[in-house]
Amino acid sequence: MQISMAVNGDEVTREIEPRVLLVHFIRENLGLTGTHWGCDTSNCGTCVVLMDGQPVKSCTVLAAMADGHDIRTVEGLAVGGTLDPVQQGFMEEHGLQCGFCTPGMMLTARALLDRKPHPDDAEIRQAISGQICRCTGYATIVRSVQWAAAHPPGWDTETDAGTDDGGAAGTTAEEVTA
Amino acid sequence: MTTVQEHAPNPAAGDPGRPIGFGRLQRKEDPRFVRGKGNYLDDIVLPGMLHGAILRAPVAHARLVSIDTSEALAHPGVRAVITGKDLQALNLAWAPTLSADVQAVLVTDKVRFQGQEVAFVVAEDRYAARDALELIDVEYDMLPPVIDARHALDADAPVIRDDIEGRTDNRIFDWEIGDAAETEAVFAAADVVLTQEVVYPRVHPAPMETCGAVADFDPIDGRLTLYETTQAPHAHRTLYAIVAGIPEHKIRIVSPDIGGGFGNKVGIYPGYVLAVVGSIVTGKPVKWVEDRSENLMSTSFARDYIMQGEIAATKEGKILAVRTSVLADHGAFNATAQPTKTPAGFFSIFTGSYDLKAAYCKVTGVYTNKAPGGVAYACSFRVTEAVYLVERMVDILARKLEMDPAELRLKNFIKPEQFPYANKTGWVYDSGNYEPAMRLSMHMAGYEDLRREQREKRERGELMGIGVSFFTETVGAGPRKHFDIVGLGMADGAELRVHPTGKAVVRISVQSQGQGHETTFAQIVAEELGIPPESIDVVHGDTDQTPFGLGTYGSRSTPVSGGAVALVARKVRDKARFIAAAMLETRPEDLEWEKGRWFVKGDPSAGKTIAEIAFGAHGTVALPDGIDGNLDAEVTYDPPNLTFPFGAYICVVDVDAGTGHVKVRRFIAVDDCGTRINPMIIEGQVHGGLTDGVGMALMEIIAFDEDGNCLSGSFMDYLIPTAMEVPDWETGFTVTPSPHHPIGAKGIGESATVGSPPAIVNAIVDALAPYGVTHMDMPCTPARVWEAMQGRARPPV
């Protein structure tokens, strides 16, 4: 069957087997390997992408179900070469180690911040509770998302301009989350 | 010398005051990961690549009667179906394990655990390969399985390993250490002797990325390129050379970005070998990636120790001796990845952090009809089991003596002046200063206030528990003379080249699975040479590009490879002195080093930076005799001893008396890993290990039914903590450098995984004290906690 969708803003049309999962379609048909898979049972959330702005586990979505929808993957987070604050936050606050769950975590964080620009820690934990990270113990992921919340897109050209090397880099996580 | 600080220094990235070497530094690997540009095993696509899938046994113990692959072979897209019989013809049906046993690559005679590899399909895409698995017809003749290790040595137990000639039972080994008679004498004279069976159930590392391989055999020049999820690429290369008969120089192992390892990716799995065979048979590259169920059911599990613990003490609370007898379940093949001479790994560190008069342990390893493995999941070669046992026994003693568990520990610590400390089982602890770490954790926790709160809550019938643990690890094997794996000494190499413009590349033999080696090892070179970390590339994970070494596991990267990198940088620095002297037309002994440059003693303005010296080395300067024209060096580091990191952990739990649900409210972790290279990465390592501890203490278990069916074969059944189950970690540290390590560093990767489970279980048992509970086995699920409260504690499945 033929399906069409927007992936990171690009219209794509492909001929597929009806049973192909969205995660395989993204990785193998489109070659966007930033989306990972980890469990096959919709438990780990490594495969999370945004479908019409909402996080979905792409191992539990058929590619055919995404026909006509808008898909955003980790490759679509940075805009025009500028990292999304969520991406920057994960680097600032050590929100990743092996990096395998990171794309899914960042996309969920982006969806959360779009909905609620200043979440509290509990809301961040709730938002990522369908995703597993085996490395970080989550605290630094929470700090990373809070870093992003404190630095919305364009922050570095606005109020924080002139501070040393990116403003919050010199502050502790506790200060950012307070 | 110990310094105590409550919070890690947090100098800003880019802060001009930041030290050029050690200190908080953003990771060099992160820019690719946050863009989705990591290169993991399943991201690798080679031209013409085929896909493999494994048919696995649905039963635990059965004779293989017949396999019919004809229908599968006829399935569209299928290129090959390989069975054990095919492998026998190639002499590849069995492969040696890392513990001097053999393991079936594909079943030839009988199935020995559920999930064992039976056949391998190679097809044009992964969907076709999976489809074909269902078309293979296998007939089994069922045998009674051995599932409970306690019955593995029964006289009428079926012999699992009848493939080994002359074998009449399921005993793998008996191993003992310590002085049995001396220990018995101390026990006989002691005021207080307590015993407790302590079970560390079978758990699984379950990294987010499962295991996989892409094999690419070139029949023209006989060269095998094997991309693998491996923590030990060099050791694998040597083993493949031995197993497959491919000359070692024709084998290239590439370990790309690894999505978590935790010990799961140390061994050689049948799937890797099958990908190689598939590539040889089809003449095409073959990818094999296991699914989550395969990962949980067939790859290296961890723990599975049944420990009979004994502790002897005076009535005043002086601990005199510990003793234990252990039944170790190794599954169907002895495939543990551990040093040859220590079949129970480093379990003999079960004497803990205490100054004892005697200690003795005996470990019996047995075969069962379960998946093989045994040393995995950040366990530091069984230090996890050892620390859990001693820290539970000390708590049981505290309860009996009605002493505070923190005070009891403080009373029995090895004293700072006793280091280096030779314990009763042959270890020499390199350095330690335990009391300040314990006191710091108590201060951070507000220990007295917590005890007061607990008393008030108990009066109201609320269940709050405070758990203490104190651990000492032994990590960083070698030394070579004591530790090897399949004869390969546990040393690591490093090569450093400084390019003419002063940029450098350091090549290391260990492999990151998320630990941030590309950053940490650049920082070590930066510290030693005074060139910034961003000017230093770290190359790892490719046997064609890196020197030989044993790899990353058992928290050995910093203790061993970190030592190698510091020493190779010093070698370069020493060489730079001769070249600088030539450039400055003076004598080497007239030069003095400051970070980044050699200068003339008494005339700091006359000096040469490393970059200038590098250019000089490659330039036209007349070099002294014996100094060749480069600024390169290489070393292999054989550590003189292991390192002994330690830590004090305090856990606060609230238990719901109605449901048995345990909430970890607070967790305070004070770690001492000696010199701290990158505090941000250290904190991350600790956080991850603490989360592992919550998982093991509360929810993780690989369970089986009596027929040997694995009950934990997916993430729906094998539960792992999410952000909802763990608190916001509270970490602190002390610094007691290792006296023998070149930069004083110790391992940190597994400290928290080792130290946290006893703190959590001790807290739960403390919470349940009003119910008379003195011990319960992990995982402390709501049902089991509730049963313990009813006086019906039961061992894990």
mmCIF file of C-alpha atoms in Angstrom, chain B residues 39-213:
data_model
loop_
_atom_site.group_PDB
_atom_site.id
_atom_site.type_symbol
_atom_site.label_atom_id
_atom_site.label_comp_id
_atom_site.label_asym_id
_atom_site.label_seq_id
_atom_site.Cartn_x
_atom_site.Cartn_y
_atom_site.Cartn_z
ATOM 1 C CA ASN B 39 25.715 5.024 15.456
ATOM 2 C CA TYR B 40 24.361 1.961 17.238
ATOM 3 C CA LEU B 41 24.546 -1.598 16.012
ATOM 4 C CA ASP B 42 21.102 -1.685 14.405
ATOM 5 C CA ASP B 43 21.861 1.585 12.597
ATOM 6 C CA ILE B 44 24.555 -0.137 10.545
ATOM 7 C CA VAL B 45 23.478 -0.964 7.015
ATOM 8 C CA LEU B 46 25.900 -2.600 4.575
ATOM 9 C CA PRO B 47 25.312 -3.116 0.846
ATOM 10 C CA GLY B 48 23.481 -6.375 0.181
ATOM 11 C CA MET B 49 23.014 -7.030 3.892
ATOM 12 C CA LEU B 50 20.765 -9.918 4.928
ATOM 13 C CA HIS B 51 18.911 -10.387 8.219
ATOM 14 C CA GLY B 52 19.122 -13.288 10.630
ATOM 15 C CA ALA B 53 16.635 -14.542 13.200
ATOM 16 C CA ILE B 54 16.957 -17.321 15.762
ATOM 17 C CA LEU B 55 14.455 -20.069 16.485
ATOM 18 C CA ARG B 56 14.502 -20.693 20.216
ATOM 19 C CA ALA B 57 13.446 -23.665 22.286
ATOM 20 C CA PRO B 58 10.013 -23.393 23.893
ATOM 21 C CA VAL B 59 10.949 -25.862 26.642
ATOM 22 C CA ALA B 60 13.675 -26.053 29.288
ATOM 23 C CA HIS B 61 14.917 -29.623 28.973
ATOM 24 C CA ALA B 62 14.231 -31.936 26.053
ATOM 25 C CA ARG B 63 15.955 -34.219 23.581
ATOM 26 C CA LEU B 64 15.985 -32.894 20.082
ATOM 27 C CA VAL B 65 14.352 -35.555 17.913
ATOM 28 C CA SER B 66 14.145 -33.862 14.524
ATOM 29 C CA ILE B 67 14.153 -30.534 12.721
ATOM 30 C CA ASP B 68 12.415 -30.007 9.392
ATOM 31 C CA THR B 69 13.483 -26.769 7.718
ATOM 32 C CA SER B 70 12.151 -27.435 4.218
ATOM 33 C CA GLU B 71 9.120 -25.167 4.442
ATOM 34 C CA ALA B 72 11.167 -22.336 5.926
ATOM 35 C CA LEU B 73 13.754 -22.662 3.167
ATOM 36 C CA ALA B 74 11.028 -22.380 0.563
ATOM 37 C CA HIS B 75 9.648 -19.175 2.091
ATOM 38 C CA PRO B 76 10.109 -16.119 -0.168
ATOM 39 C CA GLY B 77 13.211 -14.143 0.688
ATOM 40 C CA VAL B 78 14.860 -16.856 2.765
ATOM 41 C CA ARG B 79 18.502 -17.470 1.814
ATOM 42 C CA ALA B 80 19.598 -20.025 4.381
ATOM 43 C CA VAL B 81 18.408 -22.029 7.358
ATOM 44 C CA ILE B 82 21.188 -23.254 9.617
ATOM 45 C CA THR B 83 20.808 -26.002 12.216
ATOM 46 C CA GLY B 84 23.073 -27.596 14.778
ATOM 47 C CA LYS B 85 23.841 -30.377 12.315
ATOM 48 C CA ASP B 86 25.164 -27.835 9.812
ATOM 49 C CA LEU B 87 27.380 -26.349 12.509
ATOM 50 C CA GLN B 88 28.675 -29.774 13.487
ATOM 51 C CA ALA B 89 29.951 -30.163 9.939
ATOM 52 C CA LEU B 90 31.877 -26.908 10.405
ATOM 53 C CA ASN B 91 33.009 -27.900 13.915
ATOM 54 C CA LEU B 92 31.168 -24.832 15.246
ATOM 55 C CA ALA B 93 28.228 -26.417 17.073
ATOM 56 C CA TRP B 94 29.887 -25.777 20.426
ATOM 57 C CA ALA B 95 31.911 -22.759 21.455
ATOM 58 C CA PRO B 96 34.127 -22.257 24.492
ATOM 59 C CA THR B 97 32.735 -19.995 27.216
ATOM 60 C CA LEU B 98 34.662 -17.468 29.272
ATOM 61 C CA SER B 99 34.745 -19.968 32.168
ATOM 62 C CA ALA B 100 36.452 -22.988 30.613
ATOM 63 C CA ASP B 101 33.154 -24.645 29.716
ATOM 64 C CA VAL B 102 31.499 -25.029 26.329
ATOM 65 C CA GLN B 103 28.125 -23.731 25.197
ATOM 66 C CA ALA B 104 26.006 -24.944 22.313
ATOM 67 C CA VAL B 105 25.787 -22.422 19.493
ATOM 68 C CA LEU B 106 22.802 -24.351 18.159
ATOM 69 C CA VAL B 107 21.235 -27.387 19.814
ATOM 70 C CA THR B 108 22.541 -30.679 18.510
ATOM 71 C CA ASP B 109 21.611 -33.181 21.209
ATOM 72 C CA LYS B 110 19.221 -31.644 23.700
ATOM 73 C CA VAL B 111 17.734 -28.374 24.823
ATOM 74 C CA ARG B 112 19.065 -27.208 28.181
ATOM 75 C CA PHE B 113 17.100 -24.015 28.840
ATOM 76 C CA GLN B 114 14.001 -22.318 27.535
ATOM 77 C CA GLY B 115 15.045 -19.839 24.881
ATOM 78 C CA GLN B 116 18.103 -21.804 23.783
ATOM 79 C CA GLU B 117 19.158 -21.379 20.160
ATOM 80 C CA VAL B 118 17.806 -24.132 17.870
ATOM 81 C CA ALA B 119 18.040 -22.818 14.304
ATOM 82 C CA PHE B 120 19.090 -19.698 12.415
ATOM 83 C CA VAL B 121 17.273 -18.229 9.444
ATOM 84 C CA VAL B 122 18.911 -15.774 7.055
ATOM 85 C CA ALA B 123 16.544 -13.783 4.850
ATOM 86 C CA GLU B 124 16.359 -10.640 2.779
ATOM 87 C CA ASP B 125 14.561 -8.635 5.452
ATOM 88 C CA ARG B 126 13.804 -9.031 9.121
ATOM 89 C CA TYR B 127 10.100 -9.639 8.565
ATOM 90 C CA ALA B 128 10.753 -12.549 6.197
ATOM 91 C CA ALA B 129 13.290 -14.041 8.600
ATOM 92 C CA ARG B 130 10.754 -13.922 11.427
ATOM 93 C CA ASP B 131 8.037 -15.413 9.243
ATOM 94 C CA ALA B 132 10.276 -18.328 8.341
ATOM 95 C CA LEU B 133 10.946 -19.175 11.993
ATOM 96 C CA GLU B 134 7.326 -20.195 12.296
ATOM 97 C CA LEU B 135 7.717 -22.627 9.420
ATOM 98 C CA ILE B 136 10.437 -24.712 11.063
ATOM 99 C CA ASP B 137 9.055 -27.926 12.480
ATOM 100 C CA VAL B 138 10.892 -29.268 15.534
ATOM 101 C CA GLU B 139 10.093 -32.402 17.486
ATOM 102 C CA TYR B 140 11.209 -32.595 21.130
ATOM 103 C CA ASP B 141 11.257 -35.458 23.599
ATOM 104 C CA MET B 142 10.596 -33.850 26.989
ATOM 105 C CA LEU B 143 12.914 -34.408 29.966
ATOM 106 C CA PRO B 144 12.358 -33.418 33.595
ATOM 107 C CA PRO B 145 14.106 -30.087 34.238
ATOM 108 C CA VAL B 146 16.245 -28.926 37.180
ATOM 109 C CA ILE B 147 14.982 -25.472 38.063
ATOM 110 C CA ASP B 148 15.586 -24.971 41.787
ATOM 111 C CA ALA B 149 19.327 -24.904 42.471
ATOM 112 C CA ARG B 150 18.650 -26.384 45.890
ATOM 113 C CA HIS B 151 17.758 -29.648 44.145
ATOM 114 C CA ALA B 152 20.472 -29.592 41.491
ATOM 115 C CA LEU B 153 22.695 -31.919 43.523
ATOM 116 C CA ASP B 154 19.942 -34.342 44.563
ATOM 117 C CA ALA B 155 20.911 -37.954 43.881
ATOM 118 C CA ASP B 156 18.018 -38.351 41.442
ATOM 119 C CA ALA B 157 18.457 -35.016 39.686
ATOM 120 C CA PRO B 158 18.692 -35.351 35.893
ATOM 121 C CA VAL B 159 22.229 -34.760 34.630
ATOM 122 C CA ILE B 160 21.992 -31.616 32.502
ATOM 123 C CA ARG B 161 25.453 -31.753 30.988
ATOM 124 C CA ASP B 162 25.558 -35.270 29.647
ATOM 125 C CA ASP B 163 27.482 -33.810 26.697
ATOM 126 C CA ILE B 164 30.543 -33.753 28.976
ATOM 127 C CA GLU B 165 32.074 -37.200 29.128
ATOM 128 C CA GLY B 166 32.001 -38.849 32.530
ATOM 129 C CA ARG B 167 29.748 -36.257 34.142
ATOM 130 C CA THR B 168 27.332 -37.808 36.634
ATOM 131 C CA ASP B 169 25.939 -34.794 38.487
ATOM 132 C CA ASN B 170 25.268 -31.063 38.139
ATOM 133 C CA ARG B 171 28.142 -29.776 40.258
ATOM 134 C CA ILE B 172 30.371 -27.273 38.440
ATOM 135 C CA PHE B 173 32.809 -26.378 41.200
ATOM 136 C CA ASP B 174 33.439 -26.139 44.900
ATOM 137 C CA TRP B 175 35.559 -23.197 45.878
ATOM 138 C CA GLU B 176 36.593 -22.019 49.322
ATOM 139 C CA ILE B 177 38.634 -19.227 50.768
ATOM 140 C CA GLY B 178 39.610 -18.136 54.258
ATOM 141 C CA ASP B 179 40.664 -20.234 57.226
ATOM 142 C CA ALA B 180 37.838 -22.610 58.159
ATOM 143 C CA ALA B 181 39.379 -23.786 61.439
ATOM 144 C CA GLU B 182 40.327 -20.316 62.623
ATOM 145 C CA THR B 183 36.840 -19.063 61.763
ATOM 146 C CA GLU B 184 35.198 -21.963 63.567
ATOM 147 C CA ALA B 185 37.274 -21.211 66.669
ATOM 148 C CA VAL B 186 36.183 -17.565 66.651
ATOM 149 C CA PHE B 187 32.546 -18.544 66.152
ATOM 150 C CA ALA B 188 32.709 -21.100 68.958
ATOM 151 C CA ALA B 189 33.975 -18.529 71.443
ATOM 152 C CA ALA B 190 31.699 -15.658 70.394
ATOM 153 C CA ASP B 191 28.942 -14.215 72.630
ATOM 154 C CA VAL B 192 26.566 -13.784 69.745
ATOM 155 C CA VAL B 193 26.212 -15.909 66.617
ATOM 156 C CA LEU B 194 23.462 -15.183 64.109
ATOM 157 C CA THR B 195 22.540 -17.022 60.941
ATOM 158 C CA GLN B 196 20.318 -16.052 58.050
ATOM 159 C CA GLU B 197 19.672 -17.399 54.574
ATOM 160 C CA VAL B 198 20.045 -14.472 52.191
ATOM 161 C CA VAL B 199 18.916 -14.932 48.593
ATOM 162 C CA TYR B 200 20.064 -12.645 45.805
ATOM 163 C CA PRO B 201 17.630 -13.548 43.073
ATOM 164 C CA ARG B 202 18.361 -13.845 39.389
ATOM 165 C CA VAL B 203 18.116 -10.437 37.726
ATOM 166 C CA HIS B 204 19.024 -9.092 34.303
ATOM 167 C CA PRO B 205 21.057 -6.099 33.113
ATOM 168 C CA ALA B 206 18.511 -5.353 30.363
ATOM 169 C CA PRO B 207 20.301 -2.480 28.641
ATOM 170 C CA MET B 208 17.948 -0.377 26.520
ATOM 171 C CA GLU B 209 19.722 -1.583 23.391
ATOM 172 C CA THR B 210 19.577 -5.354 23.020
ATOM 173 C CA CYS B 211 22.521 -7.384 21.761
ATOM 174 C CA GLY B 212 23.308 -7.744 18.088
ATOM 175 C CA ALA B 213 25.935 -8.162 15.416
#
